[in-house]
Short mmCIF file of N, CA and C in Angstrom, two decimals:
data_model
loop_
_atom_site.label_atom_id
_atom_site.label_comp_id
_atom_site.label_asym_id
_atom_site.label_seq_id
_atom_site.Cartn_x
_atom_site.Cartn_y
_atom_site.Cartn_z
N UNK R 1 -4.61 -20.72 18.64
CA UNK R 1 -3.77 -20.60 17.47
C UNK R 1 -4.43 -19.66 16.48
N UNK R 2 -3.59 -18.80 15.86
CA UNK R 2 -4.09 -17.88 14.85
C UNK R 2 -4.40 -18.63 13.57
N UNK R 3 -5.39 -18.14 12.85
CA UNK R 3 -5.67 -18.75 11.55
C UNK R 3 -4.57 -18.35 10.57
N UNK R 4 -4.25 -19.19 9.58
CA UNK R 4 -3.21 -18.87 8.61
C UNK R 4 -3.49 -17.53 7.93
N UNK R 5 -2.46 -16.72 7.80
CA UNK R 5 -2.59 -15.43 7.14
C UNK R 5 -3.01 -14.30 8.06
N UNK R 6 -3.43 -14.64 9.29
CA UNK R 6 -3.83 -13.59 10.21
C UNK R 6 -2.61 -12.79 10.63
N UNK R 7 -2.72 -11.49 10.62
CA UNK R 7 -1.60 -10.65 10.98
C UNK R 7 -1.66 -10.22 12.42
N UNK R 8 -0.51 -9.93 12.96
CA UNK R 8 -0.43 -9.41 14.32
C UNK R 8 -0.34 -7.90 14.22
N UNK R 9 -1.06 -7.20 15.07
CA UNK R 9 -1.15 -5.75 14.99
C UNK R 9 -0.20 -5.11 16.00
N UNK R 10 0.54 -4.11 15.56
CA UNK R 10 1.38 -3.30 16.43
C UNK R 10 0.72 -1.95 16.61
N UNK R 11 1.47 -1.00 17.10
CA UNK R 11 0.91 0.35 17.29
C UNK R 11 0.53 1.00 15.96
N UNK R 12 1.45 0.93 14.99
CA UNK R 12 1.21 1.62 13.72
C UNK R 12 1.12 0.70 12.53
N UNK R 13 1.57 -0.55 12.68
CA UNK R 13 1.60 -1.47 11.55
C UNK R 13 1.10 -2.85 11.95
N UNK R 14 0.75 -3.63 10.93
CA UNK R 14 0.40 -5.04 11.13
C UNK R 14 0.99 -5.82 9.96
N UNK R 15 1.11 -7.13 10.15
CA UNK R 15 1.59 -7.95 9.04
C UNK R 15 0.46 -8.84 8.55
N UNK R 16 0.58 -9.18 7.28
CA UNK R 16 -0.37 -10.12 6.69
C UNK R 16 0.30 -10.82 5.52
N UNK R 17 -0.29 -11.92 5.14
CA UNK R 17 0.22 -12.71 4.03
C UNK R 17 -0.19 -12.03 2.72
N UNK R 18 0.73 -11.91 1.76
CA UNK R 18 0.38 -11.31 0.47
C UNK R 18 -0.61 -12.18 -0.30
N UNK R 19 -1.45 -11.53 -1.10
CA UNK R 19 -2.40 -12.24 -1.97
C UNK R 19 -2.30 -11.68 -3.38
N UNK R 20 -2.91 -12.36 -4.31
CA UNK R 20 -2.91 -11.91 -5.71
C UNK R 20 -3.54 -10.52 -5.84
N UNK R 21 -4.47 -10.18 -4.97
CA UNK R 21 -5.12 -8.86 -5.03
C UNK R 21 -4.14 -7.72 -4.73
N UNK R 22 -3.00 -8.04 -4.13
CA UNK R 22 -2.00 -7.02 -3.78
C UNK R 22 -1.09 -6.64 -4.94
N UNK R 23 -1.19 -7.37 -6.04
CA UNK R 23 -0.23 -7.23 -7.14
C UNK R 23 -0.01 -5.78 -7.58
N UNK R 24 -1.05 -5.08 -7.95
CA UNK R 24 -0.88 -3.74 -8.51
C UNK R 24 -0.31 -2.76 -7.50
N UNK R 25 -0.81 -2.79 -6.26
CA UNK R 25 -0.29 -1.90 -5.22
C UNK R 25 1.19 -2.19 -4.95
N UNK R 26 1.52 -3.48 -4.82
CA UNK R 26 2.90 -3.86 -4.53
C UNK R 26 3.83 -3.46 -5.67
N UNK R 27 3.45 -3.76 -6.91
CA UNK R 27 4.32 -3.44 -8.05
C UNK R 27 4.52 -1.93 -8.19
N UNK R 28 3.49 -1.15 -7.92
CA UNK R 28 3.63 0.31 -7.97
C UNK R 28 4.61 0.79 -6.91
N UNK R 29 4.51 0.23 -5.70
CA UNK R 29 5.44 0.59 -4.63
C UNK R 29 6.87 0.22 -5.00
N UNK R 30 7.05 -0.95 -5.58
CA UNK R 30 8.39 -1.38 -5.95
C UNK R 30 8.96 -0.56 -7.10
N UNK R 31 8.11 -0.16 -8.05
CA UNK R 31 8.58 0.72 -9.13
C UNK R 31 9.11 2.03 -8.56
N UNK R 32 8.40 2.59 -7.59
CA UNK R 32 8.82 3.86 -6.99
C UNK R 32 10.02 3.70 -6.05
N UNK R 33 10.37 2.48 -5.71
CA UNK R 33 11.44 2.21 -4.74
C UNK R 33 12.67 1.57 -5.34
N UNK R 34 12.59 1.15 -6.57
CA UNK R 34 13.66 0.36 -7.19
C UNK R 34 15.04 0.99 -7.06
N UNK R 35 15.17 2.26 -7.38
CA UNK R 35 16.46 2.93 -7.32
C UNK R 35 17.02 2.95 -5.89
N UNK R 36 16.16 3.15 -4.92
CA UNK R 36 16.58 3.21 -3.52
C UNK R 36 16.98 1.84 -2.98
N UNK R 37 16.28 0.81 -3.41
CA UNK R 37 16.53 -0.54 -2.89
C UNK R 37 17.75 -1.21 -3.51
N UNK R 38 18.12 -0.83 -4.71
CA UNK R 38 19.30 -1.44 -5.33
C UNK R 38 20.55 -0.92 -4.68
N UNK R 39 21.57 -1.69 -4.49
CA UNK R 39 21.80 -3.05 -4.97
C UNK R 39 21.40 -4.12 -3.96
N UNK R 40 20.75 -3.75 -2.86
CA UNK R 40 20.48 -4.68 -1.78
C UNK R 40 19.33 -5.63 -2.05
N UNK R 41 18.30 -5.16 -2.73
CA UNK R 41 17.10 -5.96 -2.94
C UNK R 41 16.69 -5.85 -4.40
N UNK R 42 16.26 -6.96 -4.96
CA UNK R 42 15.70 -6.95 -6.31
C UNK R 42 14.28 -7.54 -6.21
N UNK R 43 13.32 -6.71 -5.81
CA UNK R 43 11.95 -7.20 -5.63
C UNK R 43 11.28 -7.51 -6.96
N UNK R 44 10.17 -8.25 -6.92
CA UNK R 44 9.43 -8.53 -8.15
C UNK R 44 9.11 -7.22 -8.89
N UNK R 45 9.32 -7.24 -10.21
CA UNK R 45 9.15 -6.02 -11.00
C UNK R 45 7.98 -6.08 -11.97
N UNK R 46 7.40 -7.27 -12.16
CA UNK R 46 6.29 -7.37 -13.10
C UNK R 46 5.30 -8.43 -12.61
N UNK R 47 4.23 -8.60 -13.35
CA UNK R 47 3.17 -9.52 -12.94
C UNK R 47 3.67 -10.95 -12.77
N UNK R 48 4.48 -11.41 -13.72
CA UNK R 48 4.99 -12.79 -13.66
C UNK R 48 5.89 -12.97 -12.44
N UNK R 49 6.75 -11.99 -12.17
CA UNK R 49 7.65 -12.09 -11.02
C UNK R 49 6.86 -12.06 -9.70
N UNK R 50 5.79 -11.26 -9.67
CA UNK R 50 4.96 -11.23 -8.46
C UNK R 50 4.25 -12.57 -8.25
N UNK R 51 3.73 -13.15 -9.33
CA UNK R 51 3.08 -14.47 -9.22
C UNK R 51 4.08 -15.52 -8.74
N UNK R 52 5.31 -15.46 -9.22
CA UNK R 52 6.35 -16.40 -8.78
C UNK R 52 6.68 -16.17 -7.30
N UNK R 53 6.70 -14.91 -6.87
CA UNK R 53 6.94 -14.59 -5.46
C UNK R 53 5.85 -15.20 -4.58
N UNK R 54 4.59 -15.02 -4.97
CA UNK R 54 3.49 -15.59 -4.19
C UNK R 54 3.62 -17.11 -4.09
N UNK R 55 3.92 -17.74 -5.20
CA UNK R 55 4.07 -19.20 -5.22
C UNK R 55 5.21 -19.64 -4.30
N UNK R 56 6.32 -18.92 -4.38
CA UNK R 56 7.49 -19.26 -3.55
C UNK R 56 7.19 -19.12 -2.06
N UNK R 57 6.41 -18.11 -1.68
CA UNK R 57 6.14 -17.88 -0.26
C UNK R 57 5.11 -18.86 0.31
N UNK R 58 4.60 -19.74 -0.53
CA UNK R 58 3.68 -20.78 -0.07
C UNK R 58 4.40 -22.10 0.20
N UNK R 59 5.67 -22.15 -0.12
CA UNK R 59 6.44 -23.37 0.15
C UNK R 59 6.64 -23.53 1.65
N UNK R 60 6.83 -24.77 2.11
CA UNK R 60 7.06 -24.98 3.55
C UNK R 60 8.36 -24.36 4.04
N UNK R 61 9.30 -24.08 3.14
CA UNK R 61 10.59 -23.54 3.56
C UNK R 61 10.70 -22.03 3.37
N UNK R 62 9.63 -21.37 2.96
CA UNK R 62 9.66 -19.92 2.77
C UNK R 62 8.33 -19.30 3.17
N UNK R 63 8.40 -18.10 3.70
CA UNK R 63 7.20 -17.34 4.03
C UNK R 63 7.44 -15.87 3.68
N UNK R 64 6.40 -15.22 3.24
CA UNK R 64 6.48 -13.80 2.95
C UNK R 64 5.33 -13.09 3.65
N UNK R 65 5.60 -11.88 4.09
CA UNK R 65 4.60 -11.08 4.79
C UNK R 65 4.69 -9.64 4.31
N UNK R 66 3.56 -8.97 4.26
CA UNK R 66 3.56 -7.55 3.99
C UNK R 66 3.37 -6.83 5.31
N UNK R 67 4.12 -5.76 5.49
CA UNK R 67 3.95 -4.88 6.63
C UNK R 67 3.08 -3.73 6.14
N UNK R 68 1.93 -3.54 6.78
CA UNK R 68 0.95 -2.54 6.34
C UNK R 68 0.67 -1.54 7.44
N UNK R 69 0.44 -0.30 7.04
CA UNK R 69 0.08 0.73 8.03
C UNK R 69 -1.35 0.49 8.49
N UNK R 70 -1.57 0.64 9.77
CA UNK R 70 -2.92 0.48 10.31
C UNK R 70 -3.86 1.57 9.82
N UNK R 71 -3.35 2.80 9.73
CA UNK R 71 -4.22 3.94 9.43
C UNK R 71 -4.92 3.84 8.08
N UNK R 72 -4.24 3.23 7.07
CA UNK R 72 -4.85 3.17 5.75
C UNK R 72 -4.68 1.81 5.06
N UNK R 73 -4.06 0.85 5.76
CA UNK R 73 -3.86 -0.52 5.29
C UNK R 73 -2.95 -0.62 4.06
N UNK R 74 -2.21 0.45 3.78
CA UNK R 74 -1.29 0.48 2.64
C UNK R 74 -0.05 -0.35 2.95
N UNK R 75 0.46 -1.05 1.93
CA UNK R 75 1.69 -1.84 2.08
C UNK R 75 2.86 -0.88 2.24
N UNK R 76 3.59 -1.04 3.35
CA UNK R 76 4.75 -0.20 3.63
C UNK R 76 6.06 -0.95 3.42
N UNK R 77 6.02 -2.27 3.56
CA UNK R 77 7.25 -3.04 3.42
C UNK R 77 7.00 -4.53 3.35
N UNK R 78 8.09 -5.26 3.34
CA UNK R 78 8.06 -6.71 3.14
C UNK R 78 8.98 -7.38 4.15
N UNK R 79 8.54 -8.52 4.67
CA UNK R 79 9.40 -9.39 5.47
C UNK R 79 9.37 -10.76 4.81
N UNK R 80 10.55 -11.29 4.52
CA UNK R 80 10.67 -12.63 3.94
C UNK R 80 11.48 -13.50 4.89
N UNK R 81 10.99 -14.70 5.10
CA UNK R 81 11.71 -15.70 5.88
C UNK R 81 11.95 -16.87 4.93
N UNK R 82 13.21 -17.22 4.75
CA UNK R 82 13.52 -18.26 3.76
C UNK R 82 14.46 -19.30 4.35
N UNK R 83 14.60 -20.39 3.62
CA UNK R 83 15.43 -21.52 4.03
C UNK R 83 15.12 -21.92 5.47
N UNK R 84 13.83 -22.12 5.72
CA UNK R 84 13.35 -22.48 7.05
C UNK R 84 13.66 -23.95 7.32
N UNK R 85 14.36 -24.20 8.40
CA UNK R 85 14.69 -25.57 8.81
C UNK R 85 14.06 -25.82 10.16
N UNK R 86 13.33 -26.93 10.27
CA UNK R 86 12.69 -27.31 11.53
C UNK R 86 13.51 -28.44 12.18
N UNK R 87 13.09 -28.86 13.32
CA UNK R 87 13.80 -29.94 14.00
C UNK R 87 14.85 -29.36 14.93
N UNK R 88 15.88 -30.13 15.20
CA UNK R 88 16.90 -29.73 16.17
C UNK R 88 17.68 -28.50 15.71
N UNK R 89 17.82 -28.29 14.41
CA UNK R 89 18.64 -27.21 13.88
C UNK R 89 17.91 -25.88 13.74
N UNK R 90 16.66 -25.80 13.93
CA UNK R 90 15.79 -24.64 13.72
C UNK R 90 16.54 -23.36 13.31
N UNK R 91 16.42 -23.02 12.04
CA UNK R 91 17.04 -21.79 11.58
C UNK R 91 16.31 -21.29 10.34
N UNK R 92 16.58 -20.05 9.99
CA UNK R 92 16.00 -19.44 8.79
C UNK R 92 16.75 -18.15 8.51
N UNK R 93 16.61 -17.68 7.28
CA UNK R 93 17.13 -16.38 6.91
C UNK R 93 15.99 -15.38 6.94
N UNK R 94 16.28 -14.19 7.44
CA UNK R 94 15.30 -13.13 7.53
C UNK R 94 15.73 -11.99 6.63
N UNK R 95 14.84 -11.57 5.75
CA UNK R 95 15.10 -10.40 4.92
C UNK R 95 13.92 -9.46 5.03
N UNK R 96 14.19 -8.18 4.99
CA UNK R 96 13.10 -7.21 5.08
C UNK R 96 13.51 -5.91 4.41
N UNK R 97 12.52 -5.19 3.91
CA UNK R 97 12.76 -3.88 3.31
C UNK R 97 11.47 -3.09 3.28
N UNK R 98 11.62 -1.79 3.31
CA UNK R 98 10.48 -0.88 3.22
C UNK R 98 10.45 -0.26 1.84
N UNK R 99 9.27 0.12 1.39
CA UNK R 99 9.16 0.90 0.17
C UNK R 99 9.74 2.28 0.41
N UNK R 100 10.28 2.89 -0.62
CA UNK R 100 10.96 4.19 -0.48
C UNK R 100 10.13 5.25 0.26
N UNK R 101 8.82 5.39 0.00
CA UNK R 101 8.07 6.43 0.71
C UNK R 101 7.95 6.18 2.22
N UNK R 102 8.25 4.96 2.66
CA UNK R 102 8.05 4.60 4.06
C UNK R 102 9.36 4.40 4.82
N UNK R 103 10.48 4.55 4.14
CA UNK R 103 11.78 4.38 4.78
C UNK R 103 12.01 5.47 5.81
N UNK R 104 12.62 5.07 6.93
CA UNK R 104 12.97 6.04 7.96
C UNK R 104 11.85 6.39 8.92
N UNK R 105 10.71 5.72 8.79
CA UNK R 105 9.58 5.99 9.68
C UNK R 105 9.47 5.00 10.84
N UNK R 106 10.33 3.99 10.85
CA UNK R 106 10.33 3.02 11.95
C UNK R 106 9.30 1.91 11.81
N UNK R 107 8.63 1.81 10.66
CA UNK R 107 7.62 0.77 10.50
C UNK R 107 8.22 -0.63 10.56
N UNK R 108 9.33 -0.82 9.88
CA UNK R 108 9.95 -2.15 9.85
C UNK R 108 10.53 -2.49 11.22
N UNK R 109 11.15 -1.54 11.88
CA UNK R 109 11.69 -1.77 13.22
C UNK R 109 10.59 -2.15 14.20
N UNK R 110 9.47 -1.45 14.12
CA UNK R 110 8.34 -1.75 15.01
C UNK R 110 7.87 -3.19 14.81
N UNK R 111 7.72 -3.59 13.56
CA UNK R 111 7.22 -4.94 13.28
C UNK R 111 8.22 -6.00 13.74
N UNK R 112 9.49 -5.77 13.48
CA UNK R 112 10.51 -6.75 13.87
C UNK R 112 10.64 -6.85 15.38
N UNK R 113 10.53 -5.74 16.10
CA UNK R 113 10.55 -5.79 17.57
C UNK R 113 9.36 -6.59 18.09
N UNK R 114 8.20 -6.42 17.49
CA UNK R 114 7.02 -7.18 17.93
C UNK R 114 7.20 -8.67 17.66
N UNK R 115 8.03 -9.02 16.67
CA UNK R 115 8.30 -10.43 16.36
C UNK R 115 9.36 -11.01 17.28
N UNK R 116 9.93 -10.21 18.14
CA UNK R 116 10.90 -10.73 19.09
C UNK R 116 12.34 -10.35 18.81
N UNK R 117 12.60 -9.61 17.74
CA UNK R 117 13.96 -9.20 17.43
C UNK R 117 14.27 -7.88 18.13
N UNK R 118 15.30 -7.89 18.93
CA UNK R 118 15.76 -6.66 19.58
C UNK R 118 17.01 -6.15 18.87
N UNK R 119 17.82 -7.08 18.44
CA UNK R 119 19.04 -6.83 17.67
C UNK R 119 19.15 -7.95 16.68
N UNK R 120 20.18 -7.94 15.86
CA UNK R 120 20.38 -9.05 14.94
C UNK R 120 20.51 -10.33 15.74
N UNK R 121 19.91 -11.39 15.25
CA UNK R 121 20.05 -12.66 15.93
C UNK R 121 18.78 -13.46 15.99
N UNK R 122 18.70 -14.31 16.96
CA UNK R 122 17.69 -15.34 17.10
C UNK R 122 16.42 -14.82 17.77
N UNK R 123 15.29 -15.27 17.31
CA UNK R 123 14.01 -14.96 17.94
C UNK R 123 13.16 -16.22 17.97
N UNK R 124 13.01 -16.80 19.13
CA UNK R 124 12.20 -18.01 19.28
C UNK R 124 10.78 -17.76 18.81
N UNK R 125 10.24 -16.60 19.12
CA UNK R 125 8.85 -16.29 18.78
C UNK R 125 8.64 -16.33 17.27
N UNK R 126 9.56 -15.80 16.50
CA UNK R 126 9.41 -15.78 15.05
C UNK R 126 9.41 -17.19 14.49
N UNK R 127 10.30 -18.04 14.97
CA UNK R 127 10.34 -19.42 14.50
C UNK R 127 9.03 -20.12 14.82
N UNK R 128 8.46 -19.88 15.97
CA UNK R 128 7.17 -20.48 16.31
C UNK R 128 6.07 -19.95 15.40
N UNK R 129 6.07 -18.64 15.08
CA UNK R 129 5.06 -18.07 14.19
C UNK R 129 5.14 -18.66 12.79
N UNK R 130 6.36 -18.92 12.31
CA UNK R 130 6.54 -19.44 10.96
C UNK R 130 5.99 -20.87 10.85
N UNK R 131 5.99 -21.62 11.93
CA UNK R 131 5.49 -22.99 11.92
C UNK R 131 3.99 -23.04 11.64
N UNK R 132 3.28 -21.99 11.96
CA UNK R 132 1.81 -21.98 11.82
C UNK R 132 1.37 -21.87 10.40
#
């Protein structure tokens, strides 16, 4: 079993759990991406919103991950899994987005394929990863 927060590495990207140390890098990326991401995503825009995001992703029903480039470990995007239900009904909502400078490079697609998603729909592997 992987230790909590350990990321899985792909060819060009890996995922990891966000930490308070990521605040400034993440907020700068979101500032530069805000116009491109609207109206689909409203990411944390300030220190308080980022702290609330970190707190929310520690709940048993939500998880957040940063997708980072291997070459320089820079945050390229975000994957959020929310409304996680365990038991017989096993389900969750998946949301993801890349920062504007990284859009169109296939980083998010690569990470989601490694998580078991080939098309929209169910991935047993992702549900198992979220349980950890």
